[in-house]
PDB file of C-alpha atoms in Angstrom:
ATOM      1  CA  MET A  11      -9.284  61.145-211.556  1.00 70.00           C
ATOM      2  CA  GLY A  12      -9.722  61.324-208.225  1.00 92.00           C
ATOM      3  CA  LYS A  13     -11.870  62.295-205.768  1.00 97.00           C
ATOM      4  CA  VAL A  14     -13.416  65.501-204.587  1.00 98.00           C
ATOM      5  CA  ALA A  15     -13.472  67.482-201.559  1.00 98.00           C
ATOM      6  CA  ILE A  16     -15.995  70.264-202.029  1.00 98.00           C
ATOM      7  CA  ILE A  17     -16.888  73.252-199.879  1.00 98.00           C
ATOM      8  CA  ILE A  18     -19.288  75.530-200.449  1.00 98.00           C
ATOM      9  CA  LEU A  19     -19.329  78.664-197.325  1.00 97.00           C
ATOM     10  CA  ASN A  20     -22.960  80.385-196.619  1.00 97.00           C
ATOM     11  CA  LEU A  21     -23.706  82.983-194.142  1.00 95.00           C
ATOM     12  CA  ASP A  22     -27.308  83.816-194.944  1.00 95.00           C
ATOM     13  CA  LYS A  23     -27.606  83.047-199.153  1.00 96.00           C
ATOM     14  CA  LYS A  24     -30.666  80.219-198.394  1.00 97.00           C
ATOM     15  CA  ASP A  25     -32.545  80.344-201.840  1.00 97.00           C
ATOM     16  CA  ASP A  26     -28.202  80.743-203.578  1.00 97.00           C
ATOM     17  CA  LEU A  27     -27.110  77.850-201.593  1.00 98.00           C
ATOM     18  CA  LEU A  28     -29.903  75.450-202.897  1.00 98.00           C
ATOM     19  CA  ALA A  29     -29.945  76.833-206.272  1.00 98.00           C
ATOM     20  CA  CYS A  30     -26.112  75.584-206.162  1.00 98.00           C
ATOM     21  CA  LEU A  31     -25.968  72.813-203.894  1.00 98.00           C
ATOM     22  CA  LYS A  32     -28.368  70.910-206.563  1.00 98.00           C
ATOM     23  CA  SER A  33     -26.558  72.341-210.073  1.00 98.00           C
ATOM     24  CA  VAL A  34     -23.744  70.214-207.632  1.00 98.00           C
ATOM     25  CA  THR A  35     -25.941  66.992-207.282  1.00 97.00           C
ATOM     26  CA  GLN A  36     -26.214  66.921-211.835  1.00 98.00           C
ATOM     27  CA  MET A  37     -21.726  67.020-211.953  1.00 98.00           C
ATOM     28  CA  ASP A  38     -20.510  64.208-213.950  1.00 97.00           C
ATOM     29  CA  HIS A  39     -17.824  63.502-211.960  1.00 97.00           C
ATOM     30  CA  PRO A  40     -17.994  60.193-210.242  1.00 94.00           C
ATOM     31  CA  SER A  41     -16.223  61.294-207.723  1.00 97.00           C
ATOM     32  CA  PHE A  42     -16.776  63.603-205.029  1.00 98.00           C
ATOM     33  CA  GLU A  43     -19.039  64.479-201.070  1.00 98.00           C
ATOM     34  CA  VAL A  44     -19.218  68.173-200.402  1.00 98.00           C
ATOM     35  CA  ILE A  45     -19.292  69.929-196.796  1.00 98.00           C
ATOM     36  CA  VAL A  46     -21.020  72.802-196.845  1.00 98.00           C
ATOM     37  CA  VAL A  47     -19.882  75.197-193.866  1.00 98.00           C
ATOM     38  CA  ASP A  48     -21.869  77.268-192.291  1.00 97.00           C
ATOM     39  CA  ASN A  49     -20.845  80.978-191.073  1.00 97.00           C
ATOM     40  CA  ALA A  50     -23.910  80.703-188.077  1.00 96.00           C
ATOM     41  CA  SER A  51     -26.958  81.232-190.354  1.00 96.00           C
ATOM     42  CA  LEU A  52     -30.113  83.174-188.909  1.00 95.00           C
ATOM     43  CA  ASP A  53     -31.838  82.591-192.396  1.00 96.00           C
ATOM     44  CA  GLY A  54     -33.386  78.971-192.456  1.00 96.00           C
ATOM     45  CA  SER A  55     -30.260  77.970-194.279  1.00 97.00           C
ATOM     46  CA  VAL A  56     -29.094  74.859-191.886  1.00 97.00           C
ATOM     47  CA  LYS A  57     -32.286  74.001-192.505  1.00 97.00           C
ATOM     48  CA  ALA A  58     -33.223  73.492-195.918  1.00 97.00           C
ATOM     49  CA  VAL A  59     -30.070  72.272-196.421  1.00 97.00           C
ATOM     50  CA  ASN A  60     -30.481  69.039-193.697  1.00 96.00           C
ATOM     51  CA  GLU A  61     -34.374  69.155-195.487  1.00 97.00           C
ATOM     52  CA  ASN A  62     -32.919  68.876-199.218  1.00 97.00           C
ATOM     53  CA  PHE A  63     -29.835  67.909-199.740  1.00 97.00           C
ATOM     54  CA  SER A  64     -29.674  65.371-196.350  1.00 93.00           C
ATOM     55  CA  LYS A  65     -25.942  63.517-197.879  1.00 94.00           C
ATOM     56  CA  VAL A  66     -24.089  66.608-197.343  1.00 97.00           C
ATOM     57  CA  HIS A  67     -21.205  67.613-194.363  1.00 98.00           C
ATOM     58  CA  LEU A  68     -23.109  70.318-193.229  1.00 98.00           C
ATOM     59  CA  ILE A  69     -21.169  72.018-190.380  1.00 98.00           C
ATOM     60  CA  CYS A  70     -22.552  74.720-188.491  1.00 97.00           C
ATOM     61  CA  ASN A  71     -20.637  77.262-187.239  1.00 96.00           C
ATOM     62  CA  GLU A  72     -21.390  79.066-183.743  1.00 94.00           C
ATOM     63  CA  LYS A  73     -20.208  82.228-184.754  1.00 95.00           C
ATOM     64  CA  ASN A  74     -18.911  83.891-188.031  1.00 95.00           C
ATOM     65  CA  PHE A  75     -15.726  83.265-188.507  1.00 95.00           C
ATOM     66  CA  GLY A  76     -14.611  84.718-192.484  1.00 95.00           C
ATOM     67  CA  ALA A  77     -14.752  83.317-195.542  1.00 96.00           C
ATOM     68  CA  PRO A  78     -10.526  82.210-194.651  1.00 97.00           C
ATOM     69  CA  GLY A  79     -11.637  81.213-191.780  1.00 97.00           C
ATOM     70  CA  GLY A  80     -14.781  78.916-192.376  1.00 97.00           C
ATOM     71  CA  ARG A  81     -13.123  77.142-195.703  1.00 98.00           C
ATOM     72  CA  ASN A  82      -9.610  76.275-193.146  1.00 98.00           C
ATOM     73  CA  VAL A  83     -12.500  74.886-191.119  1.00 98.00           C
ATOM     74  CA  GLY A  84     -14.065  72.750-193.564  1.00 98.00           C
ATOM     75  CA  PHE A  85     -10.792  71.469-195.342  1.00 98.00           C
ATOM     76  CA  GLU A  86      -9.961  70.680-191.742  1.00 98.00           C
ATOM     77  CA  TYR A  87     -13.329  68.439-191.045  1.00 98.00           C
ATOM     78  CA  ALA A  88     -12.318  67.098-195.699  1.00 98.00           C
ATOM     79  CA  LEU A  89      -9.183  66.116-193.704  1.00 98.00           C
ATOM     80  CA  LYS A  90     -10.201  64.083-191.285  1.00 97.00           C
ATOM     81  CA  HIS A  91     -13.151  62.848-192.505  1.00 97.00           C
ATOM     82  CA  ILE A  92     -12.603  61.855-196.450  1.00 96.00           C
ATOM     83  CA  ALA A  93     -10.471  60.414-198.340  1.00 96.00           C
ATOM     84  CA  PHE A  94      -9.124  62.719-201.122  1.00 98.00           C
ATOM     85  CA  ASP A  95      -7.183  64.201-204.169  1.00 97.00           C
ATOM     86  CA  TYR A  96      -9.123  67.404-204.598  1.00 98.00           C
ATOM     87  CA  VAL A  97     -10.549  70.541-202.785  1.00 98.00           C
ATOM     88  CA  LEU A  98     -13.079  73.064-204.392  1.00 98.00           C
ATOM     89  CA  PHE A  99     -14.230  75.647-203.311  1.00 98.00           C
ATOM     90  CA  LEU A 100     -17.676  77.623-203.971  1.00 98.00           C
ATOM     91  CA  ASP A 101     -19.053  79.992-203.042  1.00 97.00           C
ATOM     92  CA  ASN A 102     -22.694  79.556-202.489  1.00 97.00           C
ATOM     93  CA  ASP A 103     -24.057  82.259-204.840  1.00 97.00           C
ATOM     94  CA  VAL A 104     -22.687  80.334-208.022  1.00 98.00           C
ATOM     95  CA  ILE A 105     -23.977  77.756-210.548  1.00 98.00           C
ATOM     96  CA  VAL A 106     -21.424  75.288-212.613  1.00 98.00           C
ATOM     97  CA  THR A 107     -22.178  73.251-215.164  1.00 98.00           C
ATOM     98  CA  PRO A 108     -22.276  69.395-215.642  1.00 98.00           C
ATOM     99  CA  SER A 109     -18.507  69.356-216.940  1.00 98.00           C
ATOM    100  CA  PHE A 110     -17.615  71.730-214.371  1.00 98.00           C
ATOM    101  CA  LEU A 111     -15.594  69.415-212.582  1.00 98.00           C
ATOM    102  CA  SER A 112     -14.076  66.699-214.542  1.00 98.00           C
ATOM    103  CA  GLU A 113     -12.702  69.555-216.990  1.00 98.00           C
ATOM    104  CA  LEU A 114     -11.498  71.371-214.280  1.00 98.00           C
ATOM    105  CA  ILE A 115      -9.532  68.433-213.384  1.00 97.00           C
ATOM    106  CA  HIS A 116      -8.487  67.219-216.819  1.00 97.00           C
ATOM    107  CA  GLY A 117      -6.578  70.963-217.535  1.00 97.00           C
ATOM    108  CA  LEU A 118      -5.358  71.013-214.160  1.00 96.00           C
ATOM    109  CA  GLU A 119      -4.142  67.565-214.974  1.00 94.00           C
ATOM    110  CA  ALA A 120      -2.409  68.235-218.066  1.00 94.00           C
ATOM    111  CA  LYS A 121      -0.046  72.035-216.705  1.00 91.00           C
ATOM    112  CA  LYS A 122       1.759  69.030-213.778  1.00 84.00           C
ATOM    113  CA  ASP A 123       3.590  72.019-212.439  1.00 93.00           C
ATOM    114  CA  ALA A 124      -0.045  73.921-211.607  1.00 97.00           C
ATOM    115  CA  GLY A 125      -1.590  72.442-208.294  1.00 98.00           C
ATOM    116  CA  ILE A 126      -4.600  75.108-208.809  1.00 98.00           C
ATOM    117  CA  ALA A 127      -7.514  75.491-211.492  1.00 98.00           C
ATOM    118  CA  GLY A 128     -10.388  78.088-211.966  1.00 98.00           C
ATOM    119  CA  GLY A 129     -12.202  77.965-215.146  1.00 98.00           C
ATOM    120  CA  LYS A 130     -13.579  80.885-217.465  1.00 98.00           C
ATOM    121  CA  ALA A 131     -16.065  81.934-215.196  1.00 98.00           C
ATOM    122  CA  TYR A 132     -19.578  84.465-216.219  1.00 98.00           C
ATOM    123  CA  ARG A 133     -22.470  86.582-213.787  1.00 96.00           C
ATOM    124  CA  GLU A 134     -25.629  85.209-212.624  1.00 93.00           C
ATOM    125  CA  TYR A 135     -26.743  82.900-215.050  1.00 91.00           C
ATOM    126  CA  PRO A 136     -27.447  82.969-218.418  1.00 92.00           C
ATOM    127  CA  SER A 137     -25.550  85.444-218.732  1.00 94.00           C
ATOM    128  CA  LYS A 138     -22.196  85.478-221.218  1.00 96.00           C
ATOM    129  CA  THR A 139     -20.144  87.485-219.815  1.00 97.00           C
ATOM    130  CA  ILE A 140     -17.444  87.497-218.805  1.00 98.00           C
ATOM    131  CA  MET A 141     -16.810  88.004-215.060  1.00 97.00           C
ATOM    132  CA  SER A 142     -13.979  86.585-214.591  1.00 98.00           C
ATOM    133  CA  THR A 143     -11.028  84.270-216.242  1.00 98.00           C
ATOM    134  CA  GLY A 144      -8.214  84.302-213.425  1.00 98.00           C
ATOM    135  CA  LEU A 145      -6.747  87.042-210.602  1.00 98.00           C
ATOM    136  CA  ASP A 146      -3.456  89.283-212.856  1.00 98.00           C
ATOM    137  CA  VAL A 147      -2.112  90.802-210.008  1.00 97.00           C
ATOM    138  CA  ASN A 148       0.494  93.635-211.473  1.00 96.00           C
ATOM    139  CA  PHE A 149       3.578  94.621-208.562  1.00 95.00           C
ATOM    140  CA  TYR A 150       4.060  98.057-209.981  1.00 95.00           C
ATOM    141  CA  THR A 151       1.009  99.914-210.284  1.00 95.00           C
ATOM    142  CA  GLY A 152      -0.341  97.845-207.877  1.00 94.00           C
ATOM    143  CA  TRP A 153      -4.165  96.354-209.633  1.00 93.00           C
ATOM    144  CA  VAL A 154      -5.864  93.411-209.124  1.00 96.00           C
ATOM    145  CA  GLY A 155      -8.617  92.750-210.685  1.00 95.00           C
ATOM    146  CA  ASP A 156     -10.786  89.771-212.627  1.00 97.00           C
ATOM    147  CA  ILE A 157      -9.116  89.018-215.891  1.00 98.00           C
ATOM    148  CA  GLY A 158     -11.766  90.089-218.986  1.00 97.00           C
ATOM    149  CA  THR A 159     -14.548  90.727-216.693  1.00 96.00           C
ATOM    150  CA  GLY A 160     -17.406  92.845-217.730  1.00 96.00           C
ATOM    151  CA  GLN A 161     -16.786  91.672-221.736  1.00 97.00           C
ATOM    152  CA  PRO A 162     -18.820  89.650-223.754  1.00 97.00           C
ATOM    153  CA  ASP A 163     -17.848  86.079-225.147  1.00 98.00           C
ATOM    154  CA  ARG A 164     -16.227  86.153-228.318  1.00 97.00           C
ATOM    155  CA  GLY A 165     -14.255  83.099-227.378  1.00 97.00           C
ATOM    156  CA  GLN A 166     -11.264  85.698-226.916  1.00 98.00           C
ATOM    157  CA  PHE A 167     -10.781  83.874-223.674  1.00 98.00           C
ATOM    158  CA  ASP A 168     -11.307  80.904-225.230  1.00 98.00           C
ATOM    159  CA  GLU A 169      -7.272  79.136-224.307  1.00 97.00           C
ATOM    160  CA  PRO A 170      -5.844  77.207-221.530  1.00 97.00           C
ATOM    161  CA  LYS A 171      -3.349  79.781-219.334  1.00 97.00           C
ATOM    162  CA  TYR A 172      -1.230  80.317-216.304  1.00 98.00           C
ATOM    163  CA  VAL A 173      -2.536  82.812-214.575  1.00 98.00           C
ATOM    164  CA  PRO A 174      -0.975  84.797-210.821  1.00 98.00           C
ATOM    165  CA  ALA A 175      -4.497  84.034-208.741  1.00 98.00           C
ATOM    166  CA  TYR A 176      -8.175  82.301-209.244  1.00 98.00           C
ATOM    167  CA  GLY A 177     -11.489  83.421-207.477  1.00 97.00           C
ATOM    168  CA  ALA A 178     -12.404  81.570-203.974  1.00 97.00           C
ATOM    169  CA  PHE A 179     -15.781  81.441-205.248  1.00 97.00           C
ATOM    170  CA  GLY A 180     -14.468  78.438-207.929  1.00 98.00           C
ATOM    171  CA  LEU A 181     -11.196  77.521-207.432  1.00 98.00           C
ATOM    172  CA  LEU A 182      -9.995  73.890-207.366  1.00 98.00           C
ATOM    173  CA  ILE A 183      -6.400  72.167-205.391  1.00 98.00           C
ATOM    174  CA  ARG A 184      -4.619  69.481-204.860  1.00 98.00           C
ATOM    175  CA  LYS A 185      -4.506  68.333-201.484  1.00 98.00           C
ATOM    176  CA  ASN A 186      -0.862  68.405-201.095  1.00 97.00           C
ATOM    177  CA  ALA A 187      -1.097  71.090-202.179  1.00 97.00           C
ATOM    178  CA  LEU A 188      -3.499  72.562-199.532  1.00 98.00           C
ATOM    179  CA  GLN A 189      -1.438  70.883-197.007  1.00 98.00           C
ATOM    180  CA  ASP A 190       1.756  72.586-197.969  1.00 97.00           C
ATOM    181  CA  LEU A 191       0.161  75.796-197.258  1.00 98.00           C
ATOM    182  CA  ASN A 192      -1.433  75.621-194.196  1.00 97.00           C
ATOM    183  CA  GLY A 193      -4.953  76.425-195.992  1.00 98.00           C
ATOM    184  CA  PHE A 194      -6.123  80.143-196.445  1.00 98.00           C
ATOM    185  CA  ASP A 195      -4.438  82.800-194.247  1.00 97.00           C
ATOM    186  CA  ASP A 196      -6.444  83.683-191.756  1.00 94.00           C
ATOM    187  CA  HIS A 197      -4.972  87.221-191.829  1.00 93.00           C
ATOM    188  CA  PHE A 198      -7.177  88.532-194.291  1.00 95.00           C
ATOM    189  CA  ASN A 199     -10.565  88.001-192.448  1.00 93.00           C
ATOM    190  CA  PRO A 200     -13.319  88.114-192.302  1.00 91.00           C
ATOM    191  CA  TYR A 201     -13.253  88.512-196.707  1.00 87.00           C
ATOM    192  CA  GLY A 202     -11.299  90.462-199.273  1.00 90.00           C
ATOM    193  CA  TRP A 203      -8.187  88.471-200.866  1.00 95.00           C
ATOM    194  CA  GLY A 204      -7.446  86.492-199.153  1.00 97.00           C
ATOM    195  CA  GLU A 205      -7.206  83.547-202.826  1.00 98.00           C
ATOM    196  CA  VAL A 206      -4.935  86.149-204.046  1.00 98.00           C
ATOM    197  CA  ASP A 207      -2.217  85.550-201.524  1.00 98.00           C
ATOM    198  CA  LEU A 208      -2.816  81.702-201.066  1.00 98.00           C
ATOM    199  CA  CYS A 209      -2.271  81.478-204.975  1.00 98.00           C
ATOM    200  CA  LEU A 210       1.046  83.547-204.627  1.00 98.00           C
ATOM    201  CA  ARG A 211       2.391  82.131-200.597  1.00 98.00           C
ATOM    202  CA  ALA A 212       2.028  78.773-203.828  1.00 98.00           C
ATOM    203  CA  LYS A 213       3.550  80.015-206.748  1.00 97.00           C
ATOM    204  CA  LYS A 214       6.857  81.138-204.142  1.00 96.00           C
ATOM    205  CA  LEU A 215       6.129  76.909-203.285  1.00 96.00           C
ATOM    206  CA  GLY A 216       6.948  76.066-206.800  1.00 96.00           C
ATOM    207  CA  VAL A 217       2.479  75.725-207.204  1.00 97.00           C
ATOM    208  CA  LYS A 218       1.220  77.595-210.643  1.00 98.00           C
ATOM    209  CA  THR A 219      -2.542  78.197-211.096  1.00 98.00           C
ATOM    210  CA  CYS A 220      -4.413  77.167-214.551  1.00 98.00           C
ATOM    211  CA  TYR A 221      -6.963  78.804-215.727  1.00 98.00           C
ATOM    212  CA  VAL A 222      -9.065  76.653-217.608  1.00 98.00           C
ATOM    213  CA  PRO A 223     -12.044  78.034-219.893  1.00 98.00           C
ATOM    214  CA  GLN A 224     -13.543  74.893-220.985  1.00 98.00           C
ATOM    215  CA  ALA A 225     -14.816  74.745-216.946  1.00 98.00           C
ATOM    216  CA  ILE A 226     -17.934  77.367-217.037  1.00 98.00           C
ATOM    217  CA  ILE A 227     -18.756  78.089-214.117  1.00 98.00           C
ATOM    218  CA  TYR A 228     -21.804  81.395-213.137  1.00 98.00           C
ATOM    219  CA  HIS A 229     -21.516  83.583-209.753  1.00 97.00           C
ATOM    220  CA  LYS A 230     -24.019  86.142-209.433  1.00 92.00           C
ATOM    221  CA  GLY A 231     -21.667  87.777-206.203  1.00 75.00           C
ATOM    222  CA  CYS A 232     -19.910  89.538-208.345  1.00 52.00           C
ATOM    223  CA  LYS A 233     -19.432  92.954-207.504  1.00 49.00           C
ATOM    224  CA  VAL A 234     -21.295  94.967-210.287  1.00 42.00           C
ATOM    225  CA  GLY A 235     -24.242  91.872-208.453  1.00 42.00           C
ATOM    226  CA  ARG A 236     -23.374  93.209-205.087  1.00 45.00           C
ATOM    227  CA  GLY A 237     -23.537  96.910-205.092  1.00 50.00           C
ATOM    228  CA  ILE A 238     -20.752  98.895-202.797  1.00 53.00           C
ATOM    229  CA  VAL A 239     -21.667  97.858-198.959  1.00 57.00           C
ATOM    230  CA  PRO A 240     -19.871 100.230-196.696  1.00 63.00           C
ATOM    231  CA  HIS A 241     -17.727  97.363-193.860  1.00 65.00           C
ATOM    232  CA  TYR A 242     -17.477  94.531-196.849  1.00 71.00           C
ATOM    233  CA  GLU A 243     -15.358  98.067-199.036  1.00 81.00           C
ATOM    234  CA  LYS A 244     -13.653  98.875-195.464  1.00 81.00           C
ATOM    235  CA  TYR A 245     -11.984  95.276-195.258  1.00 82.00           C
ATOM    236  CA  LYS A 246     -11.447  94.974-198.437  1.00 86.00           C
ATOM    237  CA  THR A 247      -9.336  98.245-197.740  1.00 88.00           C
ATOM    238  CA  ARG A 248      -7.299  97.028-195.054  1.00 91.00           C
ATOM    239  CA  ASN A 249      -6.310  93.391-196.703  1.00 93.00           C
ATOM    240  CA  TYR A 250      -5.825  94.311-199.628  1.00 93.00           C
ATOM    241  CA  LEU A 251      -2.675  96.797-198.451  1.00 92.00           C
ATOM    242  CA  PHE A 252      -1.470  93.945-196.239  1.00 92.00           C
ATOM    243  CA  LEU A 253      -1.548  92.393-199.536  1.00 96.00           C
ATOM    244  CA  MET A 254       0.548  94.088-201.020  1.00 95.00           C
ATOM    245  CA  ARG A 255       3.440  94.609-198.599  1.00 93.00           C
ATOM    246  CA  ARG A 256       3.617  90.739-198.127  1.00 95.00           C
ATOM    247  CA  HIS A 257       4.156  90.575-201.124  1.00 96.00           C
ATOM    248  CA  ALA A 258       5.592  93.240-202.622  1.00 95.00           C
ATOM    249  CA  LYS A 259       9.721  94.256-202.625  1.00 92.00           C
ATOM    250  CA  GLY A 260      10.747  97.775-201.705  1.00 89.00           C
ATOM    251  CA  PRO A 261      11.365  99.263-205.634  1.00 92.00           C
ATOM    252  CA  GLN A 262       7.376  97.866-205.940  1.00 93.00           C
ATOM    253  CA  LEU A 263       6.139  99.090-202.733  1.00 91.00           C
ATOM    254  CA  VAL A 264       6.601 102.759-203.829  1.00 93.00           C
ATOM    255  CA  CYS A 265       5.317 102.363-207.123  1.00 91.00           C
ATOM    256  CA  ILE A 266       1.757 100.963-205.869  1.00 90.00           C
ATOM    257  CA  PHE A 267       2.213 104.141-203.412  1.00 85.00           C
ATOM    258  CA  PHE A 268       1.502 106.691-206.037  1.00 86.00           C
ATOM    259  CA  ALA A 269      -0.465 104.141-207.966  1.00 83.00           C
ATOM    260  CA  THR A 270      -3.101 104.066-205.915  1.00 82.00           C
ATOM    261  CA  LEU A 271      -2.760 107.626-203.953  1.00 79.00           C
ATOM    262  CA  PHE A 272      -3.751 108.356-207.522  1.00 73.00           C
ATOM    263  CA  ARG A 273      -7.057 105.482-207.860  1.00 74.00           C
ATOM    264  CA  GLY A 274      -7.524 106.825-205.016  1.00 70.00           C
ATOM    265  CA  THR A 275      -7.256 110.572-204.967  1.00 77.00           C
ATOM    266  CA  LEU A 276     -10.080 110.128-208.503  1.00 80.00           C
ATOM    267  CA  ARG A 277     -12.034 107.046-207.043  1.00 67.00           C
ATOM    268  CA  LEU A 278     -12.720 109.498-203.160  1.00 68.00           C
ATOM    269  CA  LEU A 279     -13.550 112.346-205.697  1.00 75.00           C
ATOM    270  CA  SER A 280     -16.314 110.080-207.244  1.00 78.00           C
ATOM    271  CA  LEU A 281     -17.862 108.898-204.174  1.00 68.00           C
ATOM    272  CA  ILE A 282     -17.915 112.806-203.102  1.00 77.00           C
ATOM    273  CA  PHE A 283     -19.925 113.751-206.178  1.00 72.00           C
ATOM    274  CA  ARG A 284     -21.950 110.906-205.554  1.00 75.00           C
ATOM    275  CA  GLY A 285     -23.049 111.806-201.304  1.00 77.00           C
ATOM    276  CA  ASP A 286     -21.413 107.751-200.099  1.00 70.00           C
ATOM    277  CA  PHE A 287     -19.655 109.380-196.835  1.00 64.00           C
ATOM    278  CA  ALA A 288     -19.684 105.990-195.444  1.00 70.00           C
ATOM    279  CA  VAL A 289     -18.502 104.333-198.523  1.00 63.00           C
ATOM    280  CA  ILE A 290     -15.633 107.069-197.349  1.00 63.00           C
ATOM    281  CA  ALA A 291     -15.591 107.290-193.948  1.00 70.00           C
ATOM    282  CA  ALA A 292     -15.171 103.193-194.746  1.00 61.00           C
ATOM    283  CA  HIS A 293     -12.242 103.795-196.865  1.00 54.00           C
ATOM    284  CA  VAL A 294     -10.205 105.166-194.604  1.00 63.00           C
ATOM    285  CA  ASP A 295     -10.807 102.874-191.921  1.00 62.00           C
ATOM    286  CA  GLY A 296      -9.475 100.290-194.082  1.00 60.00           C
ATOM    287  CA  VAL A 297      -6.730 102.185-194.709  1.00 61.00           C
ATOM    288  CA  PHE A 298      -5.207 103.388-191.306  1.00 56.00           C
ATOM    289  CA  ALA A 299      -6.408  99.116-189.869  1.00 59.00           C
ATOM    290  CA  GLY A 300      -4.172  98.071-193.302  1.00 58.00           C
ATOM    291  CA  ILE A 301      -1.050 100.362-191.618  1.00 66.00           C
ATOM    292  CA  LYS A 302      -1.472  98.780-188.599  1.00 62.00           C
ATOM    293  CA  LYS A 303      -2.382  95.412-189.878  1.00 59.00           C
ATOM    294  CA  LYS A 304       0.628  92.952-188.471  1.00 61.00           C
TER     295      LYS A 304
END
């Protein structure tokens, strides 16, 4: 079924990382190697990996390269040190089921025009509430969001399908497709929408993204669990605007402007009502940064 380079990005989440690695080692796919890219953690993550998972390839960055940058570091390492056919990107706060990887590869190979795949993601284990079944992207409303998020799983997402994009918390991609795309775009550092950009750029090359419902993964770090973090919201806002400017066409940008203005006004009123002025300031900073970003 092909060998897989599994790249797990980490920053100061030692316990989550160890739980993730434990689940990865229990997968039934016969051929994979694991690369942990540590973005300069200070919580003992590196020592813990060395002590508990000695066979893992461990990259210790001297500084935080961000999410796209850190993933690219892992991919470049894999190209130099591992012979592989696919890359699986995982966040450090996911738990994968034993058949996750084999089901992803099987689903990807069933669709020859696809080069990227993601599975059915629940919220933190053992929840059966949907976190994501792919990402929807609408260039007239400017909406980018997880499909099915917050819904109890009643079997409504049990059919494989093509989706516009998938989150990098559990994304499988063919090696040659990632090479053709030159990896993730560092413009989306430190985080926010880099995987959406990757999937959209892939589609322009004729490479589709597919959703494989049989591949089950649990993701702890969705917004519900994280809450609102001003620093995170700033870069999400900046990179959202950059994403729209890059991929939307002229008439779509006009529609996006008015739709975003409407949503932004409602969001602003909600934040004012709650007194979240730090988040308001972060969004404002993000808007100006997004307008200026080239």
